[in-house]
Short mmCIF file of C-alpha atoms in Angstrom, two decimals:
data_model
loop_
_atom_site.label_atom_id
_atom_site.label_comp_id
_atom_site.label_asym_id
_atom_site.label_seq_id
_atom_site.Cartn_x
_atom_site.Cartn_y
_atom_site.Cartn_z
CA MET A 44 -49.07 11.29 -81.85
CA THR A 45 -48.24 10.03 -77.83
CA ARG A 46 -48.20 7.17 -76.21
CA SER A 47 -51.10 8.06 -74.06
CA PHE A 48 -53.52 7.72 -77.05
CA LEU A 49 -52.16 4.82 -78.13
CA LEU A 50 -52.25 2.84 -74.91
CA GLY A 51 -56.09 3.32 -74.42
CA GLY A 52 -58.18 1.09 -74.21
CA ALA A 53 -57.55 -2.65 -75.39
CA LEU A 54 -53.74 -1.59 -76.32
CA THR A 55 -52.93 -1.79 -72.98
CA ALA A 56 -53.49 -5.42 -72.58
CA LEU A 57 -50.03 -5.83 -74.89
CA ALA A 58 -48.55 -2.92 -72.72
CA ALA A 59 -48.45 -4.66 -69.02
CA PRO A 60 -47.92 -8.08 -68.06
CA ALA A 61 -50.52 -10.78 -68.35
CA PHE A 62 -49.51 -12.90 -65.69
CA SER A 63 -51.02 -14.64 -62.89
CA ALA A 64 -49.45 -13.80 -59.64
CA GLY A 65 -48.11 -17.56 -59.26
CA HIS A 66 -46.56 -16.92 -62.53
CA GLU A 67 -44.66 -13.41 -61.34
CA ASN A 68 -43.79 -15.24 -57.94
CA ALA A 69 -42.27 -17.88 -59.47
CA ALA A 70 -40.40 -16.58 -62.16
CA ASP A 71 -39.31 -13.54 -61.47
CA THR A 72 -36.91 -14.42 -59.26
CA GLY A 73 -33.08 -13.92 -59.99
CA LEU A 74 -33.88 -11.35 -62.84
CA SER A 75 -30.97 -9.46 -63.89
CA TYR A 76 -30.32 -7.09 -66.20
CA GLY A 77 -26.61 -7.93 -66.38
CA GLN A 78 -23.67 -5.04 -67.52
CA ARG A 79 -25.27 -4.43 -70.85
CA PRO A 80 -28.02 -1.52 -70.27
CA ALA A 81 -25.30 0.15 -67.96
CA PHE A 82 -22.66 -0.47 -70.88
CA LEU A 83 -24.94 1.09 -73.74
CA ILE A 84 -25.79 4.27 -70.97
CA SER A 85 -22.39 5.20 -70.35
CA LYS A 86 -22.22 5.20 -74.26
CA MET A 87 -25.08 8.03 -74.55
CA ALA A 88 -24.46 11.54 -75.44
CA ASP A 89 -24.98 13.45 -72.06
CA GLY A 90 -28.33 14.60 -71.89
CA PRO A 91 -31.56 14.12 -69.96
CA LEU A 92 -32.69 10.91 -71.28
CA LYS A 93 -28.91 9.54 -70.34
CA ASP A 94 -29.36 11.23 -66.55
CA GLU A 95 -32.93 9.64 -66.45
CA LEU A 96 -31.56 5.81 -67.16
CA ALA A 97 -28.65 6.26 -65.14
CA ALA A 98 -30.57 7.09 -62.02
CA CYS A 99 -32.60 3.74 -62.42
CA MET A 100 -29.64 1.41 -62.09
CA GLY A 101 -30.25 0.73 -58.68
CA GLN A 102 -33.80 -0.36 -59.14
CA THR A 103 -35.38 -4.15 -59.22
CA PRO A 104 -35.60 -5.42 -62.74
CA ALA A 105 -39.22 -6.29 -62.99
CA ARG A 106 -40.70 -8.40 -65.83
CA THR A 107 -42.70 -6.59 -68.73
CA ALA A 108 -44.52 -7.74 -71.49
CA PHE A 109 -43.30 -4.48 -73.45
CA SER A 110 -39.78 -6.46 -73.83
CA ILE A 111 -39.94 -9.68 -76.11
CA GLY A 112 -37.65 -11.86 -76.52
CA HIS A 113 -36.38 -12.25 -80.18
CA ARG A 114 -35.91 -16.16 -80.99
CA GLY A 115 -34.70 -15.63 -76.84
CA ALA A 116 -31.54 -14.07 -76.57
CA PRO A 117 -29.45 -14.65 -79.63
CA LEU A 118 -26.89 -12.01 -79.18
CA MET A 119 -24.95 -14.88 -77.23
CA TYR A 120 -27.33 -17.77 -77.09
CA PRO A 121 -28.25 -20.05 -80.13
CA GLU A 122 -31.57 -18.89 -81.31
CA HIS A 123 -34.90 -20.99 -80.38
CA THR A 124 -33.31 -22.99 -78.15
CA VAL A 125 -34.13 -23.69 -74.25
CA GLU A 126 -30.97 -21.96 -72.88
CA SER A 127 -31.24 -18.95 -75.24
CA ASN A 128 -35.80 -18.18 -73.97
CA ARG A 129 -34.52 -19.13 -70.80
CA ALA A 130 -31.67 -15.96 -70.63
CA ALA A 131 -34.47 -13.92 -71.99
CA ALA A 132 -36.63 -14.42 -69.24
CA LEU A 133 -34.15 -13.89 -66.75
CA GLN A 134 -33.91 -10.57 -68.44
CA GLY A 135 -36.91 -10.26 -67.85
CA ALA A 136 -38.80 -10.41 -71.14
CA GLY A 137 -42.78 -10.92 -70.65
CA ILE A 138 -42.87 -12.50 -74.00
CA LEU A 139 -41.36 -15.09 -75.78
CA GLU A 140 -41.34 -16.18 -79.32
CA CYS A 141 -40.63 -19.35 -81.22
CA ASP A 142 -40.63 -18.60 -84.90
CA VAL A 143 -42.87 -22.25 -86.19
CA THR A 144 -42.11 -24.30 -89.08
CA PHE A 145 -42.83 -27.58 -90.03
CA THR A 146 -40.45 -31.53 -90.21
CA ALA A 147 -41.45 -33.54 -92.77
CA ASP A 148 -43.79 -35.71 -90.72
CA LYS A 149 -45.73 -32.32 -90.47
CA GLU A 150 -44.48 -31.69 -86.43
CA LEU A 151 -44.36 -27.88 -85.68
CA VAL A 152 -40.93 -26.90 -84.46
CA CYS A 153 -38.88 -23.60 -83.39
CA ARG A 154 -36.84 -22.42 -86.19
CA HIS A 155 -36.30 -18.41 -87.94
CA ALA A 156 -36.77 -20.47 -91.12
CA GLN A 157 -37.64 -23.57 -92.65
CA ASN A 158 -34.57 -23.69 -94.30
CA ASP A 159 -31.88 -22.40 -92.09
CA LEU A 160 -30.54 -25.48 -90.41
CA HIS A 161 -27.27 -25.39 -92.50
CA THR A 162 -26.93 -22.03 -90.71
CA THR A 163 -28.39 -22.52 -87.18
CA THR A 164 -27.16 -26.08 -86.49
CA ASN A 165 -24.40 -28.88 -87.19
CA ILE A 166 -26.28 -30.53 -90.08
CA VAL A 167 -23.86 -30.25 -92.67
CA ALA A 168 -20.85 -32.03 -90.28
CA THR A 169 -23.24 -34.99 -89.92
CA ASP A 170 -24.88 -37.66 -91.93
CA LEU A 171 -28.14 -35.96 -91.90
CA GLY A 172 -26.03 -33.73 -94.38
CA ALA A 173 -27.08 -35.86 -96.83
CA LYS A 174 -30.59 -35.50 -96.67
CA CYS A 175 -30.62 -31.58 -97.24
CA THR A 176 -32.12 -30.12 -100.33
CA GLN A 177 -28.72 -28.87 -101.24
CA PRO A 178 -25.97 -30.97 -99.50
CA PHE A 179 -22.57 -29.02 -98.35
CA SER A 180 -20.53 -28.11 -101.34
CA PRO A 181 -17.26 -26.18 -100.76
CA ALA A 182 -15.92 -22.97 -101.81
CA GLU A 183 -14.18 -22.97 -104.79
CA GLY A 184 -12.44 -20.61 -107.25
CA ASP A 185 -15.23 -17.22 -107.30
CA SER A 186 -17.67 -19.64 -105.65
CA ASP A 187 -18.99 -19.58 -102.32
CA ALA A 188 -19.87 -22.78 -100.05
CA ARG A 189 -22.99 -23.80 -100.09
CA ALA A 190 -25.82 -25.43 -98.47
CA GLU A 191 -29.23 -25.25 -97.92
CA CYS A 192 -30.99 -28.22 -95.35
CA ARG A 193 -34.57 -27.60 -94.35
CA THR A 194 -36.58 -29.04 -91.41
CA SER A 195 -38.67 -30.69 -94.07
CA ASP A 196 -36.38 -32.64 -95.38
CA LEU A 197 -35.76 -34.38 -91.70
CA THR A 198 -38.45 -36.36 -89.43
CA LEU A 199 -38.84 -34.92 -86.01
CA ALA A 200 -36.79 -37.40 -84.74
CA GLU A 201 -34.11 -36.49 -87.11
CA PHE A 202 -34.11 -32.77 -85.84
CA ARG A 203 -33.66 -34.04 -82.41
CA ARG A 204 -30.34 -35.19 -83.65
CA LEU A 205 -29.11 -31.98 -84.23
CA ALA A 206 -27.10 -29.53 -82.51
CA PRO A 207 -27.81 -25.90 -82.11
CA THR A 208 -25.03 -23.37 -83.23
CA MET A 209 -25.00 -19.51 -83.67
CA ASP A 210 -26.48 -18.28 -86.92
CA ALA A 211 -23.71 -18.07 -89.36
CA ALA A 212 -21.64 -20.15 -91.93
CA ASN A 213 -18.22 -19.38 -93.50
CA ALA A 214 -18.62 -18.84 -97.19
CA ALA A 215 -15.28 -19.50 -97.92
CA ALA A 216 -15.03 -23.54 -96.43
CA THR A 217 -13.98 -26.17 -98.13
CA THR A 218 -15.09 -28.52 -95.32
CA PRO A 219 -18.45 -29.05 -93.74
CA GLU A 220 -16.81 -28.39 -90.67
CA ASP A 221 -15.51 -25.72 -91.88
CA TYR A 222 -18.85 -23.74 -92.86
CA ILE A 223 -20.28 -24.00 -89.88
CA GLY A 224 -18.26 -20.75 -88.46
CA GLY A 225 -18.42 -17.79 -89.24
CA VAL A 226 -19.75 -15.72 -86.16
CA ALA A 227 -20.02 -12.08 -86.02
CA PRO A 228 -17.04 -10.91 -83.59
CA TRP A 229 -19.51 -9.11 -81.74
CA ARG A 230 -21.70 -12.46 -81.09
CA THR A 231 -20.14 -15.21 -79.17
CA THR A 232 -20.07 -18.76 -79.33
CA LEU A 233 -19.30 -19.58 -74.98
CA TYR A 234 -22.88 -20.80 -74.96
CA GLU A 235 -23.37 -23.28 -77.70
CA ASP A 236 -22.22 -26.03 -75.61
CA ASP A 237 -25.08 -28.62 -74.93
CA ALA A 238 -28.23 -26.13 -76.46
CA THR A 239 -31.16 -27.77 -76.54
CA LEU A 240 -33.94 -27.57 -79.54
CA MET A 241 -37.18 -27.00 -79.24
CA THR A 242 -40.50 -28.03 -81.06
CA HIS A 243 -43.56 -25.66 -81.22
CA ALA A 244 -45.48 -27.67 -77.86
CA GLU A 245 -42.02 -27.81 -75.78
CA SER A 246 -41.93 -23.72 -76.21
CA ILE A 247 -45.12 -23.36 -74.95
CA ALA A 248 -44.62 -25.52 -71.75
CA LEU A 249 -41.46 -23.66 -71.36
CA PHE A 250 -42.46 -20.66 -71.41
CA ASP A 251 -45.44 -21.05 -69.73
CA SER A 252 -43.34 -22.50 -66.87
CA LEU A 253 -41.12 -19.36 -67.22
CA GLY A 254 -43.81 -16.71 -66.46
CA ALA A 255 -43.70 -15.10 -69.85
CA ASP A 256 -46.62 -15.13 -72.91
CA PHE A 257 -46.37 -16.19 -76.55
CA THR A 258 -45.60 -14.76 -79.61
CA PRO A 259 -45.43 -17.70 -82.44
CA GLU A 260 -44.52 -16.54 -85.88
CA LEU A 261 -46.00 -18.79 -88.95
CA LYS A 262 -43.18 -18.74 -91.07
CA GLY A 263 -43.49 -19.09 -94.70
CA ALA A 264 -42.60 -22.46 -96.33
CA SER A 265 -39.70 -23.34 -98.43
CA VAL A 266 -41.66 -26.09 -100.00
CA ASP A 267 -44.70 -26.19 -101.88
CA MET A 268 -48.04 -25.72 -100.49
CA PRO A 269 -49.72 -28.30 -99.69
CA PHE A 270 -47.23 -30.22 -98.55
CA ASP A 271 -48.12 -33.90 -98.80
CA GLY A 272 -51.86 -32.74 -97.65
CA PHE A 273 -50.92 -30.26 -95.52
CA SER A 274 -52.53 -26.87 -96.30
CA GLN A 275 -51.76 -23.29 -95.41
CA ALA A 276 -55.18 -23.10 -93.37
CA ASP A 277 -54.37 -26.35 -91.82
CA TYR A 278 -50.59 -25.09 -91.26
CA ALA A 279 -51.66 -22.05 -89.33
CA GLN A 280 -54.90 -24.37 -87.61
CA LYS A 281 -52.22 -26.46 -86.35
CA LEU A 282 -50.67 -23.74 -84.59
CA ILE A 283 -53.50 -22.35 -82.53
CA ASP A 284 -54.38 -26.22 -81.61
CA GLU A 285 -51.37 -26.63 -79.73
CA TYR A 286 -51.92 -23.54 -77.58
CA LYS A 287 -55.47 -24.93 -76.95
CA ALA A 288 -54.47 -28.84 -76.29
CA ALA A 289 -51.91 -27.18 -73.54
CA GLY A 290 -54.92 -25.10 -72.29
CA ILE A 291 -53.50 -21.56 -72.99
CA ASP A 292 -55.67 -18.58 -72.40
CA PRO A 293 -56.01 -16.81 -75.93
CA SER A 294 -55.18 -13.45 -73.89
CA ARG A 295 -51.73 -14.61 -73.34
CA VAL A 296 -50.70 -15.31 -77.09
CA TRP A 297 -49.92 -13.39 -80.09
CA ALA A 298 -49.61 -15.38 -83.20
CA GLN A 299 -47.88 -13.22 -85.93
CA SER A 300 -47.18 -14.05 -89.61
CA PHE A 301 -45.72 -11.93 -92.75
CA ASN A 302 -48.50 -13.24 -94.36
CA LEU A 303 -51.60 -11.22 -94.53
CA ASP A 304 -54.07 -14.20 -94.90
CA ASP A 305 -52.59 -16.11 -92.04
CA VAL A 306 -54.06 -13.19 -90.18
CA LEU A 307 -57.19 -13.26 -91.49
CA TYR A 308 -58.03 -16.76 -91.03
CA TRP A 309 -57.04 -16.48 -87.50
CA ILE A 310 -59.35 -13.49 -87.24
CA GLU A 311 -62.49 -15.64 -88.98
CA ASN A 312 -61.66 -18.96 -87.57
CA GLU A 313 -60.13 -18.33 -83.99
CA PRO A 314 -61.39 -15.16 -83.07
CA GLU A 315 -60.07 -15.28 -79.72
CA PHE A 316 -56.79 -15.55 -80.92
CA GLY A 317 -57.40 -13.34 -83.75
CA ALA A 318 -58.10 -10.63 -81.89
CA GLN A 319 -54.53 -10.14 -81.11
CA ALA A 320 -53.16 -11.52 -83.99
CA VAL A 321 -49.91 -9.65 -85.53
CA TYR A 322 -49.55 -8.48 -89.24
CA LEU A 323 -45.93 -8.32 -89.55
CA ASP A 324 -45.98 -5.81 -92.34
CA ASP A 325 -42.79 -6.13 -94.89
CA ARG A 326 -44.91 -3.93 -97.91
CA TYR A 327 -41.38 -1.87 -97.42
CA GLU A 328 -40.40 -4.37 -100.30
CA ALA A 329 -43.92 -4.24 -101.97
CA GLU A 330 -44.24 -3.06 -105.58
CA ASP A 331 -47.77 -1.83 -106.61
CA ALA A 332 -48.83 -2.32 -110.11
CA ASP A 333 -50.34 1.31 -110.17
CA GLU A 334 -47.45 3.09 -108.13
CA GLY A 335 -44.22 1.19 -109.12
CA LEU A 336 -42.58 0.85 -106.21
CA ILE A 337 -43.65 2.01 -102.45
CA ASP A 338 -42.10 4.40 -100.44
CA PRO A 339 -42.41 3.08 -96.97
CA MET A 340 -42.38 6.53 -95.48
CA ASP A 341 -45.60 7.48 -97.46
CA ALA A 342 -48.27 5.11 -96.10
CA ALA A 343 -51.10 6.54 -97.83
CA THR A 344 -49.77 4.69 -100.90
CA PHE A 345 -49.99 1.40 -99.10
CA LYS A 346 -52.72 -1.35 -100.16
CA PRO A 347 -54.40 -2.31 -97.83
CA THR A 348 -53.86 0.95 -96.07
CA MET A 349 -54.35 0.96 -92.04
CA ALA A 350 -57.48 1.75 -91.92
CA GLU A 351 -58.45 -0.80 -94.26
CA LEU A 352 -56.40 -3.31 -92.40
CA LYS A 353 -57.96 -1.96 -89.28
CA ALA A 354 -61.52 -2.91 -90.63
CA MET A 355 -60.65 -6.24 -91.67
CA GLY A 356 -60.34 -7.10 -87.67
CA VAL A 357 -56.20 -6.54 -87.33
CA ASN A 358 -55.15 -4.89 -84.52
CA TYR A 359 -51.78 -5.20 -83.98
CA ILE A 360 -48.88 -4.41 -86.75
CA ALA A 361 -45.45 -4.80 -86.90
CA PRO A 362 -43.18 -3.29 -89.08
CA PRO A 363 -38.90 -3.42 -88.61
CA LEU A 364 -38.30 -0.18 -86.37
CA TRP A 365 -36.56 1.72 -89.15
CA MET A 366 -39.90 1.83 -90.99
CA LEU A 367 -41.64 3.61 -87.98
CA VAL A 368 -38.72 6.45 -87.63
CA THR A 369 -36.99 9.39 -89.78
CA LEU A 370 -35.25 12.26 -89.16
CA ASP A 371 -36.56 16.06 -89.38
CA GLU A 372 -34.88 19.17 -90.95
CA SER A 373 -32.47 19.40 -87.97
CA GLY A 374 -31.78 15.98 -88.14
CA GLU A 375 -33.69 14.41 -84.86
CA ILE A 376 -35.40 11.30 -84.85
CA VAL A 377 -39.27 11.95 -84.99
CA PRO A 378 -42.10 9.50 -85.81
CA SER A 379 -42.32 8.50 -89.50
CA VAL A 380 -45.67 9.36 -91.76
CA TYR A 381 -46.21 5.39 -91.76
CA ALA A 382 -45.94 5.55 -87.83
CA GLU A 383 -48.78 8.38 -87.82
CA GLU A 384 -51.01 6.80 -90.18
CA ALA A 385 -50.63 3.17 -88.25
CA ALA A 386 -51.68 5.24 -84.92
CA ALA A 387 -54.14 7.52 -86.73
CA ALA A 388 -55.89 3.95 -87.67
CA GLU A 389 -55.73 2.87 -83.64
CA LEU A 390 -53.38 0.13 -84.62
CA GLY A 391 -51.32 -1.22 -81.60
CA ILE A 392 -47.30 -0.99 -83.23
CA ILE A 393 -44.62 -3.59 -82.34
CA THR A 394 -41.65 -3.19 -83.91
CA TRP A 395 -38.02 -5.47 -84.27
CA THR A 396 -35.23 -5.65 -83.75
CA LEU A 397 -33.23 -4.04 -81.59
CA GLU A 398 -29.71 -5.41 -80.42
CA ARG A 399 -29.48 -7.03 -84.00
CA SER A 400 -27.33 -5.03 -85.32
CA GLY A 401 -24.21 -4.91 -83.07
CA PRO A 402 -21.84 -2.28 -82.59
CA LEU A 403 -23.90 1.20 -83.82
CA GLY A 404 -20.74 2.98 -84.60
CA GLY A 405 -20.93 2.67 -88.55
CA GLY A 406 -24.80 4.15 -88.53
CA GLY A 407 -26.70 1.04 -87.60
CA GLY A 408 -26.88 -0.84 -90.93
CA TRP A 409 -30.39 -2.44 -92.27
CA TYR A 410 -32.04 -2.00 -89.27
CA PHE A 411 -31.69 1.93 -88.48
CA GLN A 412 -31.41 2.78 -92.61
CA SER A 413 -33.89 5.55 -92.04
CA VAL A 414 -32.16 7.55 -89.18
CA THR A 415 -28.61 6.27 -90.42
CA ASP A 416 -27.13 9.50 -90.14
CA ALA A 417 -27.62 10.12 -86.34
CA ILE A 418 -26.95 6.72 -85.27
CA ASP A 419 -22.80 6.68 -84.21
CA ARG A 420 -22.31 5.03 -80.80
CA ASP A 421 -23.76 2.30 -79.13
CA GLY A 422 -25.67 4.49 -76.61
CA ASP A 423 -27.88 5.34 -79.60
CA TYR A 424 -30.37 2.03 -79.06
CA TYR A 425 -31.62 3.83 -76.09
CA GLU A 426 -32.25 6.97 -77.89
CA VAL A 427 -34.23 5.36 -80.60
CA LEU A 428 -35.56 3.23 -78.26
CA ASP A 429 -37.14 5.96 -76.14
CA VAL A 430 -38.35 7.81 -79.57
CA LEU A 431 -40.50 4.45 -80.68
CA ALA A 432 -41.52 4.62 -76.99
CA GLN A 433 -42.57 8.00 -76.60
CA ASP A 434 -43.45 9.52 -79.32
CA VAL A 435 -44.48 6.32 -81.92
CA GLY A 436 -46.18 5.11 -79.11
CA VAL A 437 -45.26 1.11 -79.80
CA VAL A 438 -46.48 -1.10 -76.99
CA GLY A 439 -43.91 -3.95 -77.48
CA VAL A 440 -40.46 -4.07 -78.70
CA PHE A 441 -38.14 -7.37 -79.93
CA SER A 442 -34.71 -7.38 -78.95
CA ASP A 443 -31.99 -9.92 -79.14
CA TRP A 444 -30.89 -8.88 -75.97
CA PRO A 445 -33.93 -8.13 -74.01
CA ALA A 446 -32.46 -6.81 -70.59
CA THR A 447 -31.81 -3.57 -72.69
CA VAL A 448 -35.55 -3.19 -73.42
CA THR A 449 -36.54 -4.92 -69.94
CA TYR A 450 -34.36 -1.93 -67.80
CA TYR A 451 -35.84 0.56 -70.42
CA ALA A 452 -39.26 -0.20 -69.54
CA ASN A 453 -38.67 -0.66 -66.07
CA CYS A 454 -37.25 2.73 -65.65
CA LYS A 455 -40.08 4.30 -67.47
CA GLY A 456 -42.69 2.84 -65.47
CA LEU A 457 -44.23 1.30 -68.97
#
């Protein structure tokens, strides 16, 4: 399946920036790739792709909606902060993400999960740690240190008192202060100082000012729903209402959810937003009563099928990148059956997450599990990205360091 087929018709909406001239002129000043794309190219195996990418070193960076900031630029910045998203925008990301959850007073905030405050903020080392669902418990004997702190444990005013940190925790910690640590060595804490948390509404204003479009993800609740009378439908609707209140054109919003019912709610109740709602497909973990454990490479066993999703009004699907690629008999990276089925149903394909695996010398881990045997160097980020763009035909790629994707998209004219 070729990329030209997938980018026909309505699917070009995601592939091309949807900004006004004012946004582009104001926000694109000072865009920079930084050093990382050149570093990754230097680590590629010799060949035509490396030569082509190297020849683009002198190009002027341009914003592209093919490059999506995954929680901003969390390879080096605390995720879902003002600073992380400013960095992503400066790297040319045309779409930025706020993962959306809610506080005790039902205000929408940007967090990857409702129950991640203990790994992404300093809460356990503050007086607010006592309000956590599971306050900090130190490591002892064979037991790891533990905590579980939810946004729903706090009011919005309390949430604002927290300081963001890089996503990590020290399982061997014996004090709350020691628990805030364990950052992977290929990340950094250099940019943690004075990072700023955001509400969902604040993210809308920020992203708009940066010239970027929006991909909010409605996160599953850690609390039972309805929560104090706040139903799942109320939750899904409030996300959309905040874009309407800000006067954002629906064509600039790609609302996401792993819950298909949320996507179908938007299609039925907010059709302008539902037209480009994104189903984050996690059926690689699903179990079918008749088939047993579903083989993610055998898309025909998925229920609903790709064609059935399309018939429901779903236009975009977003699986992890390993679901879209596999190895052929010669060990080359090629599109998977899943990718071919999605393309045949004319679904726009978005994928996640590039640059989340760190150094690739060990095969790339979870995100590259279907092509591990072909991954042995950092330059393979670009080898996989090229297959995703040119052979699978994805229309957008989430990245923890958007400059990597922006550089590729600019070089290839996507």
